[in-house]
């Protein structure tokens, strides 16, 4: 008989994890390599202890928990997600994928099943990129998309480097980050959007991802006094940034339904009440289901910037520091997930992921796929983020069923 997910145990684990880095509104804040993130990692390890999993950690802090199969030489079946959150994080983004993976391990342990291939549960470092950019840093370094040296040198807004954060948090492991030669990779995740709920879908089969392009913009004007400096003489970087924010939004509206664009972060100098600002930094991204359209959105943004430069006599430096996707996930793994969901009388729908995920980085290394469970009201990166106990249990069950077939 196929082992079953313990719905209550999975739910309780998600709720227990959410108590680490609690926010007043009921969400979680666990920025990458913060004390809260480290505490979450320790809790995961404590939960894995009775399961006799072999723990390994690489130099970028990625955690690997291995359950040996009967055939040592067979490539492992790997799955997982991330425990770090954004500052306004909910309880499910990333956490669900890691704890669904833990529940797979627990269910197999309980059923006394040893698979042929080994299984590996993974918690990736700094998926969110809120503290250290770029996002998906751990999987990026693991996949060779970024060198370890480059990642270690990156600093947060307070000037702490990834290297120092890893060292002081005790999360710099001994393994060199590199592919583990997995047979395949699966990630369970919440949808973070409204489509599944609106269409009554139980399990989203993620066929691929959008193509996203990320920018750091630095607008440079000239400092001056807010009183005596007449309007025609100003080179106001903050006012120019305001125009950029609206241009980004306009580009996104024009690119709907397949496109999105956002300006999300701003830093302003001297940020003093009596001064016209002279340096303003902005972070933004454009994304679209079709790669060419994302490139076109970038071109629109650049031409908007040219107009602002000309009109406002500011300089704008564009650092297009990273991209992700588009990735087409493995169709046969997608079919397997669909078949497993249908065997449980669950409804499925093929979907494109609009958010970045570690799976995007892993897909070039081995056959990879993702499954989604519904997000109530599509709310995410928000304390109100919610999926029901039944929804997460169903997702974990399909993950377990797929893992069992793949590792047999
Ligand atoms: Zn996530």
GROMACS .gro file of N, CA and C and ligand atoms in nm, residues 81-82 93-94 127-128 189 192 357, ligand 1:
model
   28
   81UNK      N    1   1.292   2.310  -0.103
   81UNK     CA    2   1.263   2.449  -0.137
   81UNK      C    3   1.345   2.538  -0.042
   82UNK      N    4   1.285   2.637   0.020
   82UNK     CA    5   1.364   2.729   0.103
   82UNK      C    6   1.289   2.768   0.230
   93UNK      N    7   0.529   3.021   0.181
   93UNK     CA    8   0.621   3.037   0.068
   93UNK      C    9   0.755   2.972   0.102
   94UNK      N   10   0.791   2.868   0.026
   94UNK     CA   11   0.917   2.798   0.049
   94UNK      C   12   0.908   2.695   0.159
  127UNK      N   13   1.687   3.212  -0.095
  127UNK     CA   14   1.604   3.209  -0.217
  127UNK      C   15   1.544   3.346  -0.243
  128UNK      N   16   1.504   3.415  -0.136
  128UNK     CA   17   1.427   3.537  -0.155
  128UNK      C   18   1.509   3.656  -0.204
  189UNK      N   19   0.539   2.393  -0.408
  189UNK     CA   20   0.536   2.534  -0.369
  189UNK      C   21   0.391   2.581  -0.371
  192UNK      N   22   0.104   3.128  -0.509
  192UNK     CA   23   0.130   3.271  -0.492
  192UNK      C   24   0.052   3.355  -0.593
  357UNK      N   25   1.206   3.075  -0.879
  357UNK     CA   26   1.215   2.961  -0.787
  357UNK      C   27   1.351   2.895  -0.805
  409LIG    ZN1   28   0.939   3.065  -0.256
   0.00000   0.00000   0.00000
